[in-house]
Each structure stands twice: as structure tokens, then as C-alpha cells.
């Protein structure tokens, strides 16, 4: 098999764009509310309209894509993502914008599932960790650079460019994928049972995401999480959910998914607490705060490619555990954060945690995807993305609760302690092999070929 690194590049670029969209719109909400003459609560749906379908549709999309061609799915989702971005930029009123964002989120869910599948199928087993490190690194980088990119666009071009900026990347990815990807099947129409499963999962995960997102500001919203239990339980006990839990149980990947969730929660909680503390408690300017927190993605970007190379040589689990340990160490060193700390004091600790995340991302994802049966790669890809998305949502919500319970004086320390504990949990989850760890090889040269 010949390695097709150009397709790995497509996976990385689309991961960056899809994750960029998670955060870039948040900084534009005030301008959107003013431009479309709506309330701040209505404008917030420009962000939620994308985030809800992305998370809610991941699992149904994964099951659907296991029986569909990768090439037509990628082309359709990328084209739809670009089209909905253009429609959002042209919005004359709020309802138009929200509808465009919902469509964009549905396309984004397909892209999130396809990216690890595309990367792992594009290369030989011996190069899987290097390939997986590309989307695993560029995706989170898109998330953390979103506010900075959005701020620049707002200051110089206006809020509509927050949506337009992603279109050139999508068009380039379309051209490359059209030329480089071989034909591998066609799209299929979901049957009635698949649609019922999709509605159940989407409804349950959407209720959970709304509860976590809105409950951090208004605690009564947390009660909405109870509404997520019945549809998700019905799905898990039915023919739609049993294959998903079955493949995770058979391959011993529940712990790896737990590590993905806890690391994402620790990262998101840390990012939220550090930025809030520097600006609100220490009076650091927005520019200095932005430069300080960029130490994390810088460390991640530098270590990501290295993590893939080391894992291909020394083993996936060993490098993944090392990365998780460094991230946990960086977050533990942040716990004493106080008023006497300068931005450089914070930055080097963030950089250490970022290096750990960079080393961990590709090997962990290759560990999970390499253990998936060939006919279930999209399903496993979707479960990893659900774990990561829930972690990104749980982190800030729990940090907000911890901050409020500890009070203003110790709030930042409580939030950072929570972030560090979450990251520390990932270390044993990755280090201890699963019940069926024989299906999850230590070396990429022995992984199951797709």
C-alpha cells in the first residue's frame, strides 16, 4: 500500500476548520446581535446551532458511514459545510443564520467522524501514529486559535467574515479529495430504524449539551440533563446502540475513551479558568492574556508530529501515557496560581501541558482506531469524537461550578484543581490495558489493517 499523505493533509485541514468553527463565532455574538437587531440570547444560537448538531449527530453518523463510501461522504459534507458557511455570512435575519448554522453543524458531524477514518486509511499501519497526529493536533489548534482569529476578523472586516474565512480551506480540500481519493462506494439512504435511532441519540445528547452549556450560567438548566436519560437508554438497549457498545467492549477501548474525555475536560477547564483569572483577577490585558494562553497550542503544535514519530517507533501506549503524564504535570503545576504570578510563570506551565497533549493526541487516536474492526472504523471514530466533545463541554461547566462553590478568593485554584484531577485520571486509564487488550497492539506495525 502506498502512503497518501496528501489525504492526511486534507484530514488535518478539515479538522482544523471544523474545530475552528466551534469557538470562532463566540467572539462575534455581540456584533451579530447588533447587526441583526436581536437579543444576546438569540444571537447565542449562532454558536449553539452549530455545536448541538455536531455532538448530537456523531453517533448516528458513525453508524451510517460504516455502510457508505468515504469519498462521496467527504465531498458532500465538505461542500455542504462551505455552502452553509456562505449562507450564514449572507444572513439577512436571525432565523436564516440559525438554520444555516444547523445545516453546517450536521455537515460538521460527518467531517468529525470521517477525519480519523480518512487519516488511518491513507497510510500503512507502520505510519498510523504519524498520520493520526495530524488531525489530532490540528483539530484542537483550531479550537484554541478560534477566538484570536475571530477577534482579528471582527476588528478589521466585520462579523460576516467569521463565516467566510473557512470557505477557501473547504474548496481546496474538495479539489484535492476529488483528485486523490479513489471511488469506494456510494451514499445510502438511512432506513426508518436508523432515523429513529438518530432522533433518540440526537435528542438525548442535545439535551445533555444544552444543560451543561447553559447550566453554568443559570443552574436550573442543569435539570435538563434528566431529559437525556430516557432516549439514550432506549437507544443503548436497542439494535442501534448494542453494536456500538459491543465493538468497544470487544476491543477493550472503554478506558481509552475515558482518557480522551478526561484529558479534553482538563484542557477545556484549564483554558477557561486561566483566561478568566488573568483578566478578571490579575488585570492582565486581553492581548497579554491571549499571548499567554497561546503557549499551550504552541507546545502542542511542536510536539504533535514528534509524538507520532515516537509512537511509530516505540509503541502507541507508551507515548500516549507519557503525553498524558506531562499534561497532568503541567496542570498540577498551575494549581498554586496566584496574584504574584507573571504571564511567563503561567506560560511555561501551559507549554508543558501543551507538549503533553501534542504527544498524546495522535498515538491515543491511532491506538483506538487501529483496534477497530475494518467494518466499524466510522463507528469507533464517532465514539472518540463524542468522548472528546463531551469533555470539552464538561470541563468549563464543572470549572464554573467549582469556582462558584469555592468563592471568589479560591475559585481559580478550585477550577485548576479540577482540571488537574481530570488530566491525572487519564494516565491510569491509558496505562492499564483493557480486558481484551490483545486487540489493541502496542506497536503500530502490528495493528489491524483497514
Tab-separated table of C-alpha atoms in Angstrom, residues 28-450:
chain	number	residue	atom	x	y	z
A	28	UNK	CA	-18.736	37.628	17.313
A	29	UNK	CA	-22.026	37.135	19.177
A	30	UNK	CA	-22.300	40.745	20.356
A	31	UNK	CA	-21.665	42.043	16.826
A	32	UNK	CA	-24.156	39.548	15.374
A	33	UNK	CA	-26.820	40.666	17.871
A	34	UNK	CA	-26.237	44.290	16.923
A	35	UNK	CA	-26.052	43.646	13.179
A	36	UNK	CA	-29.234	41.548	13.026
A	37	UNK	CA	-31.051	43.601	15.716
A	38	UNK	CA	-31.716	40.656	18.055
A	39	UNK	CA	-31.086	39.925	21.729
A	40	UNK	CA	-27.881	38.392	23.042
A	41	UNK	CA	-29.800	35.202	23.921
A	42	UNK	CA	-30.983	34.860	20.318
A	43	UNK	CA	-27.520	35.563	18.947
A	44	UNK	CA	-26.114	32.760	21.130
A	45	UNK	CA	-27.914	30.297	18.886
A	46	UNK	CA	-25.457	31.190	16.142
A	47	UNK	CA	-22.978	29.162	18.224
A	48	UNK	CA	-25.351	26.578	19.689
A	49	UNK	CA	-26.923	25.984	16.265
A	50	UNK	CA	-23.571	24.543	15.163
A	51	UNK	CA	-22.448	22.854	18.376
A	52	UNK	CA	-25.688	20.956	19.090
A	53	UNK	CA	-25.988	19.024	15.788
A	54	UNK	CA	-22.245	18.335	15.729
A	55	UNK	CA	-22.362	16.480	19.044
A	56	UNK	CA	-25.890	15.106	18.720
A	57	UNK	CA	-25.355	13.507	15.303
A	58	UNK	CA	-21.892	11.987	15.798
A	59	UNK	CA	-23.041	8.507	16.828
A	60	UNK	CA	-25.813	8.141	14.215
A	61	UNK	CA	-23.447	9.456	11.543
A	62	UNK	CA	-20.794	6.914	12.553
A	63	UNK	CA	-23.216	4.018	12.185
A	64	UNK	CA	-24.423	5.387	8.840
A	65	UNK	CA	-20.929	5.905	7.436
A	66	UNK	CA	-19.909	2.297	8.174
A	67	UNK	CA	-22.040	1.348	5.175
A	68	UNK	CA	-21.306	4.344	2.951
A	69	UNK	CA	-18.451	5.327	0.672
A	70	UNK	CA	-15.840	7.589	2.269
A	71	UNK	CA	-15.214	9.657	-0.874
A	72	UNK	CA	-18.817	10.699	-1.640
A	73	UNK	CA	-19.491	11.343	2.059
A	74	UNK	CA	-16.423	13.574	2.362
A	75	UNK	CA	-17.196	15.514	-0.805
A	76	UNK	CA	-20.855	16.027	0.142
A	77	UNK	CA	-20.075	17.075	3.734
A	78	UNK	CA	-17.291	19.472	2.715
A	79	UNK	CA	-19.421	21.083	0.003
A	80	UNK	CA	-22.362	21.364	2.406
A	81	UNK	CA	-20.150	22.888	5.091
A	82	UNK	CA	-18.861	25.534	2.659
A	83	UNK	CA	-22.353	26.279	1.303
A	84	UNK	CA	-23.823	26.701	4.791
A	85	UNK	CA	-20.893	28.962	5.740
A	86	UNK	CA	-21.706	31.201	2.775
A	87	UNK	CA	-25.409	31.215	3.658
A	88	UNK	CA	-24.582	32.150	7.258
A	89	UNK	CA	-22.436	35.058	6.062
A	90	UNK	CA	-25.283	36.312	3.859
A	91	UNK	CA	-27.902	36.092	6.632
A	92	UNK	CA	-30.432	38.957	6.475
A	93	UNK	CA	-32.124	37.884	9.716
A	94	UNK	CA	-31.525	35.617	12.718
A	95	UNK	CA	-33.726	32.683	11.659
A	96	UNK	CA	-31.773	32.392	8.395
A	97	UNK	CA	-28.480	32.420	10.301
A	98	UNK	CA	-29.588	29.766	12.817
A	99	UNK	CA	-30.885	27.484	10.050
A	100	UNK	CA	-27.599	27.813	8.155
A	101	UNK	CA	-25.635	27.031	11.303
A	102	UNK	CA	-27.725	23.917	11.999
A	103	UNK	CA	-27.015	22.692	8.463
A	104	UNK	CA	-23.343	23.477	8.932
A	105	UNK	CA	-23.322	21.536	12.197
A	106	UNK	CA	-24.842	18.481	10.516
A	107	UNK	CA	-22.109	18.586	7.860
A	108	UNK	CA	-19.529	19.160	10.586
A	109	UNK	CA	-20.633	15.969	12.360
A	110	UNK	CA	-19.883	13.985	9.188
A	111	UNK	CA	-16.461	15.639	8.881
A	112	UNK	CA	-15.563	14.933	12.518
A	113	UNK	CA	-16.296	11.232	12.051
A	114	UNK	CA	-14.544	10.969	8.685
A	115	UNK	CA	-11.263	12.674	9.604
A	116	UNK	CA	-9.703	9.855	11.664
A	117	UNK	CA	-11.069	7.290	9.218
A	118	UNK	CA	-9.512	9.135	6.277
A	119	UNK	CA	-6.153	9.538	8.022
A	120	UNK	CA	-5.818	5.927	9.154
A	121	UNK	CA	-6.834	4.503	5.767
A	122	UNK	CA	-4.426	6.753	3.863
A	123	UNK	CA	-1.216	5.174	5.211
A	124	UNK	CA	0.383	1.841	6.054
A	125	UNK	CA	-0.025	0.500	9.629
A	126	UNK	CA	3.593	1.412	10.400
A	127	UNK	CA	2.833	5.112	9.837
A	128	UNK	CA	-0.545	5.356	11.526
A	129	UNK	CA	0.567	7.301	14.585
A	130	UNK	CA	2.243	9.935	12.410
A	131	UNK	CA	-0.882	10.182	10.263
A	132	UNK	CA	-3.260	10.392	13.219
A	133	UNK	CA	-1.132	13.076	14.854
A	134	UNK	CA	-2.025	15.485	12.035
A	135	UNK	CA	-5.813	15.784	12.610
A	136	UNK	CA	-5.371	15.071	16.339
A	137	UNK	CA	-3.083	18.132	16.610
A	138	UNK	CA	-4.671	20.495	14.093
A	139	UNK	CA	-8.211	19.958	15.423
A	140	UNK	CA	-7.543	21.249	18.963
A	141	UNK	CA	-5.356	24.001	17.497
A	142	UNK	CA	-8.374	25.180	15.557
A	143	UNK	CA	-10.370	25.280	18.787
A	144	UNK	CA	-7.855	27.347	20.749
A	145	UNK	CA	-6.996	29.754	17.920
A	146	UNK	CA	-10.640	30.393	17.050
A	147	UNK	CA	-11.123	33.369	19.400
A	148	UNK	CA	-7.903	35.041	18.229
A	149	UNK	CA	-8.764	34.617	14.547
A	150	UNK	CA	-12.316	35.759	15.196
A	151	UNK	CA	-11.130	38.860	17.031
A	152	UNK	CA	-8.879	39.890	14.153
A	153	UNK	CA	-11.672	39.429	11.619
A	154	UNK	CA	-14.121	41.404	13.755
A	155	UNK	CA	-11.725	44.307	14.200
A	156	UNK	CA	-10.871	44.641	10.514
A	157	UNK	CA	-13.607	43.067	8.357
A	158	UNK	CA	-16.810	42.541	10.353
A	159	UNK	CA	-18.742	39.557	11.721
A	160	UNK	CA	-19.760	38.078	8.367
A	161	UNK	CA	-16.117	37.215	7.660
A	162	UNK	CA	-16.131	34.885	10.660
A	163	UNK	CA	-18.147	32.553	8.424
A	164	UNK	CA	-16.465	33.333	5.113
A	165	UNK	CA	-12.892	32.660	6.276
A	166	UNK	CA	-13.395	28.863	6.214
A	167	UNK	CA	-14.633	28.620	2.619
A	168	UNK	CA	-11.213	28.698	0.862
A	169	UNK	CA	-9.991	25.794	3.015
A	170	UNK	CA	-13.097	23.796	2.132
A	171	UNK	CA	-12.715	24.476	-1.596
A	172	UNK	CA	-9.065	23.423	-1.526
A	173	UNK	CA	-9.967	20.232	0.351
A	174	UNK	CA	-12.695	19.499	-2.216
A	175	UNK	CA	-10.286	19.790	-5.130
A	176	UNK	CA	-7.618	17.619	-3.510
A	177	UNK	CA	-10.086	14.963	-2.322
A	178	UNK	CA	-11.784	14.838	-5.744
A	179	UNK	CA	-8.466	14.136	-7.445
A	180	UNK	CA	-6.699	11.974	-4.847
A	181	UNK	CA	-9.419	9.766	-3.327
A	182	UNK	CA	-10.382	6.573	-5.168
A	183	UNK	CA	-14.034	5.701	-5.701
A	184	UNK	CA	-15.128	3.466	-2.818
A	185	UNK	CA	-18.892	3.162	-2.897
A	186	UNK	CA	-21.933	5.371	-2.742
A	187	UNK	CA	-24.040	7.084	-0.126
A	188	UNK	CA	-27.071	5.222	1.145
A	189	UNK	CA	-30.384	6.483	2.454
A	190	UNK	CA	-30.887	5.659	6.152
A	191	UNK	CA	-33.786	3.302	6.855
A	192	UNK	CA	-36.644	4.024	9.246
A	193	UNK	CA	-34.962	2.330	12.194
A	194	UNK	CA	-31.747	4.293	11.629
A	195	UNK	CA	-33.724	7.541	11.590
A	196	UNK	CA	-35.449	6.616	14.876
A	197	UNK	CA	-32.069	5.840	16.448
A	198	UNK	CA	-30.692	9.144	15.167
A	199	UNK	CA	-33.595	11.076	16.695
A	200	UNK	CA	-33.138	9.325	20.050
A	201	UNK	CA	-29.386	9.911	20.249
A	202	UNK	CA	-29.635	13.438	18.888
A	203	UNK	CA	-32.372	14.347	21.351
A	204	UNK	CA	-30.536	12.875	24.326
A	205	UNK	CA	-27.136	14.371	23.552
A	206	UNK	CA	-28.664	17.735	22.618
A	207	UNK	CA	-30.450	17.889	25.987
A	208	UNK	CA	-27.225	16.997	27.797
A	209	UNK	CA	-25.176	19.564	25.871
A	210	UNK	CA	-27.741	22.309	26.477
A	211	UNK	CA	-27.831	21.500	30.195
A	212	UNK	CA	-24.051	21.722	30.507
A	213	UNK	CA	-23.680	24.804	28.309
A	214	UNK	CA	-26.492	26.912	29.773
A	215	UNK	CA	-26.396	25.496	33.311
A	216	UNK	CA	-23.008	27.024	34.071
A	217	UNK	CA	-24.612	30.468	33.833
A	218	UNK	CA	-28.096	29.550	35.106
A	219	UNK	CA	-28.008	26.411	37.331
A	220	UNK	CA	-31.694	25.441	36.792
A	221	UNK	CA	-30.708	24.437	33.253
A	222	UNK	CA	-28.744	21.508	34.737
A	223	UNK	CA	-32.123	19.822	35.402
A	224	UNK	CA	-32.493	19.402	31.641
A	225	UNK	CA	-29.847	16.669	31.806
A	226	UNK	CA	-32.517	14.339	33.220
A	227	UNK	CA	-34.347	14.559	29.900
A	228	UNK	CA	-31.329	12.993	28.185
A	229	UNK	CA	-31.617	9.695	30.083
A	230	UNK	CA	-34.757	8.068	28.534
A	231	UNK	CA	-33.856	8.447	24.822
A	232	UNK	CA	-30.213	7.491	25.348
A	233	UNK	CA	-31.202	4.453	27.458
A	234	UNK	CA	-33.707	3.363	24.791
A	235	UNK	CA	-31.002	3.652	22.143
A	236	UNK	CA	-28.357	1.801	24.164
A	237	UNK	CA	-30.718	-1.108	24.806
A	238	UNK	CA	-31.850	-1.349	21.170
A	239	UNK	CA	-30.356	-2.589	17.898
A	240	UNK	CA	-28.798	0.798	17.239
A	241	UNK	CA	-26.760	1.078	20.427
A	242	UNK	CA	-25.791	-2.558	21.008
A	243	UNK	CA	-23.324	-2.720	18.075
A	244	UNK	CA	-21.618	0.447	19.322
A	245	UNK	CA	-21.163	-0.754	22.897
A	246	UNK	CA	-20.347	-4.220	21.584
A	247	UNK	CA	-17.397	-3.116	19.476
A	248	UNK	CA	-15.993	-1.031	22.340
A	249	UNK	CA	-16.359	-3.935	24.751
A	250	UNK	CA	-14.826	-6.441	22.330
A	251	UNK	CA	-11.789	-4.283	21.643
A	252	UNK	CA	-11.260	-3.166	25.250
A	253	UNK	CA	-11.483	0.545	24.361
A	254	UNK	CA	-13.714	1.903	27.116
A	255	UNK	CA	-10.707	3.054	29.152
A	256	UNK	CA	-9.111	4.766	26.168
A	257	UNK	CA	-12.358	6.651	25.575
A	258	UNK	CA	-12.408	7.647	29.232
A	259	UNK	CA	-8.886	9.023	28.862
A	260	UNK	CA	-9.919	11.060	25.814
A	261	UNK	CA	-12.859	12.510	27.763
A	262	UNK	CA	-10.904	13.356	30.920
A	263	UNK	CA	-7.989	14.955	29.039
A	264	UNK	CA	-10.392	17.070	26.990
A	265	UNK	CA	-12.243	18.111	30.156
A	266	UNK	CA	-8.982	19.022	31.897
A	267	UNK	CA	-7.763	21.051	28.933
A	268	UNK	CA	-11.065	22.909	28.488
A	269	UNK	CA	-11.406	23.658	32.214
A	270	UNK	CA	-7.828	24.940	32.385
A	271	UNK	CA	-8.254	27.164	29.330
A	272	UNK	CA	-11.430	28.682	30.765
A	273	UNK	CA	-10.039	29.259	34.285
A	274	UNK	CA	-6.630	30.656	33.270
A	275	UNK	CA	-8.055	33.198	30.825
A	276	UNK	CA	-10.706	34.326	33.310
A	277	UNK	CA	-8.230	34.598	36.196
A	278	UNK	CA	-5.618	36.568	34.274
A	279	UNK	CA	-8.106	39.159	33.042
A	280	UNK	CA	-10.540	39.420	35.929
A	281	UNK	CA	-8.347	38.758	38.971
A	282	UNK	CA	-4.902	39.918	37.833
A	283	UNK	CA	-5.993	42.706	35.481
A	284	UNK	CA	-3.863	41.401	32.610
A	285	UNK	CA	-4.806	42.910	29.242
A	286	UNK	CA	-6.701	40.858	26.663
A	287	UNK	CA	-3.672	40.906	24.368
A	288	UNK	CA	-1.282	39.674	27.065
A	289	UNK	CA	-3.798	37.016	28.108
A	290	UNK	CA	-4.130	35.823	24.527
A	291	UNK	CA	-0.370	35.593	24.106
A	292	UNK	CA	-0.033	33.721	27.405
A	293	UNK	CA	-2.616	31.050	26.650
A	294	UNK	CA	-1.111	30.590	23.167
A	295	UNK	CA	1.773	28.832	24.926
A	296	UNK	CA	-0.423	25.736	25.155
A	297	UNK	CA	-1.194	25.363	21.423
A	298	UNK	CA	2.405	26.274	20.600
A	299	UNK	CA	3.683	23.400	22.739
A	300	UNK	CA	1.055	21.133	21.252
A	301	UNK	CA	1.938	22.066	17.663
A	302	UNK	CA	5.637	21.423	18.260
A	303	UNK	CA	5.118	18.081	19.993
A	304	UNK	CA	2.340	16.653	17.802
A	305	UNK	CA	4.499	15.459	14.875
A	306	UNK	CA	7.147	14.216	17.310
A	307	UNK	CA	4.544	12.179	19.185
A	308	UNK	CA	3.532	10.396	16.004
A	309	UNK	CA	7.118	9.523	15.087
A	310	UNK	CA	7.947	8.296	18.583
A	311	UNK	CA	4.802	6.166	18.731
A	312	UNK	CA	5.503	4.544	15.374
A	313	UNK	CA	8.924	3.607	16.691
A	314	UNK	CA	8.429	2.831	20.383
A	315	UNK	CA	4.746	1.925	20.677
A	316	UNK	CA	1.422	3.724	20.883
A	317	UNK	CA	0.538	3.169	24.518
A	318	UNK	CA	3.963	4.145	25.850
A	319	UNK	CA	3.959	7.531	24.101
A	320	UNK	CA	0.268	8.173	24.850
A	321	UNK	CA	0.843	7.604	28.583
A	322	UNK	CA	3.953	9.814	28.545
A	323	UNK	CA	1.984	12.617	26.924
A	324	UNK	CA	-0.907	12.329	29.382
A	325	UNK	CA	1.578	12.381	32.273
A	326	UNK	CA	3.212	15.600	31.006
A	327	UNK	CA	-0.189	17.247	30.585
A	328	UNK	CA	-1.156	16.250	34.110
A	329	UNK	CA	2.179	17.588	35.413
A	330	UNK	CA	1.674	20.938	33.677
A	331	UNK	CA	-1.830	21.314	35.123
A	332	UNK	CA	-0.698	20.265	38.612
A	333	UNK	CA	1.975	22.964	38.490
A	334	UNK	CA	-0.743	25.533	37.712
A	335	UNK	CA	-2.771	24.835	40.876
A	336	UNK	CA	-0.845	27.338	43.081
A	337	UNK	CA	-1.716	30.081	40.559
A	338	UNK	CA	-1.868	33.359	42.478
A	339	UNK	CA	-1.742	37.112	42.150
A	340	UNK	CA	2.059	37.195	42.227
A	341	UNK	CA	2.435	35.136	39.047
A	342	UNK	CA	3.551	36.894	35.888
A	343	UNK	CA	2.301	35.789	32.428
A	344	UNK	CA	5.619	33.961	31.760
A	345	UNK	CA	5.122	31.997	35.006
A	346	UNK	CA	1.819	30.762	33.614
A	347	UNK	CA	3.035	30.362	30.038
A	348	UNK	CA	5.787	27.791	30.663
A	349	UNK	CA	3.402	25.593	32.621
A	350	UNK	CA	0.847	25.843	29.811
A	351	UNK	CA	3.575	24.984	27.308
A	352	UNK	CA	4.469	21.838	29.287
A	353	UNK	CA	0.825	20.753	29.318
A	354	UNK	CA	0.577	21.532	25.599
A	355	UNK	CA	3.626	19.379	24.819
A	356	UNK	CA	1.939	16.536	26.669
A	357	UNK	CA	-1.282	16.937	24.684
A	358	UNK	CA	0.695	17.006	21.460
A	359	UNK	CA	2.494	13.774	22.335
A	360	UNK	CA	-0.747	12.130	23.440
A	361	UNK	CA	-3.240	13.046	20.704
A	362	UNK	CA	-2.056	11.086	17.674
A	363	UNK	CA	-0.940	7.913	19.497
A	364	UNK	CA	-4.177	7.694	21.517
A	365	UNK	CA	-6.331	8.108	18.438
A	366	UNK	CA	-4.222	5.592	16.494
A	367	UNK	CA	-4.499	3.192	19.439
A	368	UNK	CA	-8.280	3.413	19.295
A	369	UNK	CA	-8.766	3.448	15.529
A	370	UNK	CA	-6.199	0.708	14.925
A	371	UNK	CA	-8.168	-1.641	17.176
A	372	UNK	CA	-11.470	-1.036	15.389
A	373	UNK	CA	-12.714	-3.752	13.031
A	374	UNK	CA	-12.484	-2.652	9.397
A	375	UNK	CA	-16.272	-2.564	9.067
A	376	UNK	CA	-16.668	-0.426	12.218
A	377	UNK	CA	-13.999	2.282	11.824
A	378	UNK	CA	-16.557	5.063	11.379
A	379	UNK	CA	-18.490	3.912	14.450
A	380	UNK	CA	-15.357	3.954	16.607
A	381	UNK	CA	-14.325	7.289	15.079
A	382	UNK	CA	-17.678	8.735	16.145
A	383	UNK	CA	-17.418	7.417	19.722
A	384	UNK	CA	-13.987	9.036	20.130
A	385	UNK	CA	-15.356	12.352	18.903
A	386	UNK	CA	-18.334	12.114	21.282
A	387	UNK	CA	-15.972	11.490	24.205
A	388	UNK	CA	-13.805	14.471	23.224
A	389	UNK	CA	-16.805	16.770	22.639
A	390	UNK	CA	-18.382	15.876	25.968
A	391	UNK	CA	-15.042	16.541	27.659
A	392	UNK	CA	-14.807	19.976	26.055
A	393	UNK	CA	-18.323	20.714	27.363
A	394	UNK	CA	-17.973	19.137	30.823
A	395	UNK	CA	-14.698	20.940	31.583
A	396	UNK	CA	-15.845	24.579	31.615
A	397	UNK	CA	-19.224	23.686	33.157
A	398	UNK	CA	-17.637	21.833	36.085
A	399	UNK	CA	-14.942	24.503	36.479
A	400	UNK	CA	-17.659	27.151	36.743
A	401	UNK	CA	-19.421	25.156	39.469
A	402	UNK	CA	-16.138	24.586	41.343
A	403	UNK	CA	-15.299	28.297	41.115
A	404	UNK	CA	-18.703	29.285	42.471
A	405	UNK	CA	-18.560	26.791	45.364
A	406	UNK	CA	-15.032	27.847	46.382
A	407	UNK	CA	-15.806	31.566	46.293
A	408	UNK	CA	-14.025	34.379	44.506
A	409	UNK	CA	-10.812	34.088	46.541
A	410	UNK	CA	-10.138	30.416	45.842
A	411	UNK	CA	-12.235	29.965	42.711
A	412	UNK	CA	-9.371	29.818	40.229
A	413	UNK	CA	-7.467	27.329	42.373
A	414	UNK	CA	-10.550	25.109	42.685
A	415	UNK	CA	-11.119	25.159	38.938
A	416	UNK	CA	-7.476	24.330	38.199
A	417	UNK	CA	-7.512	21.520	40.765
A	418	UNK	CA	-10.483	20.020	38.973
A	419	UNK	CA	-8.661	20.327	35.638
A	420	UNK	CA	-5.536	18.656	37.040
A	421	UNK	CA	-7.509	15.800	38.608
A	422	UNK	CA	-9.245	15.149	35.287
A	423	UNK	CA	-5.896	15.005	33.466
A	424	UNK	CA	-4.397	12.744	36.137
A	425	UNK	CA	-7.262	10.272	35.692
A	426	UNK	CA	-6.269	9.831	32.047
A	427	UNK	CA	-2.868	8.379	32.969
A	428	UNK	CA	-4.056	5.100	34.585
A	429	UNK	CA	-6.890	4.826	32.061
A	430	UNK	CA	-4.306	4.697	29.281
A	431	UNK	CA	-1.603	2.803	31.178
A	432	UNK	CA	-3.792	-0.106	32.279
A	433	UNK	CA	-4.617	-2.414	29.354
A	434	UNK	CA	-8.239	-3.197	28.646
A	435	UNK	CA	-9.974	-6.515	29.196
A	436	UNK	CA	-9.351	-7.513	25.591
A	437	UNK	CA	-6.138	-5.606	25.060
A	438	UNK	CA	-4.852	-8.234	22.668
A	439	UNK	CA	-6.976	-6.444	20.105
A	440	UNK	CA	-5.118	-3.203	20.794
A	441	UNK	CA	-1.474	-3.765	19.826
A	442	UNK	CA	1.343	-1.851	21.426
A	443	UNK	CA	3.150	-1.276	18.138
A	444	UNK	CA	1.578	0.245	15.065
A	445	UNK	CA	3.324	-2.306	12.877
A	446	UNK	CA	1.047	-4.956	14.399
A	447	UNK	CA	-2.256	-3.105	14.235
A	448	UNK	CA	-5.221	-4.356	12.295
A	449	UNK	CA	-5.043	-3.157	8.740
A	450	UNK	CA	-8.000	-1.409	7.273
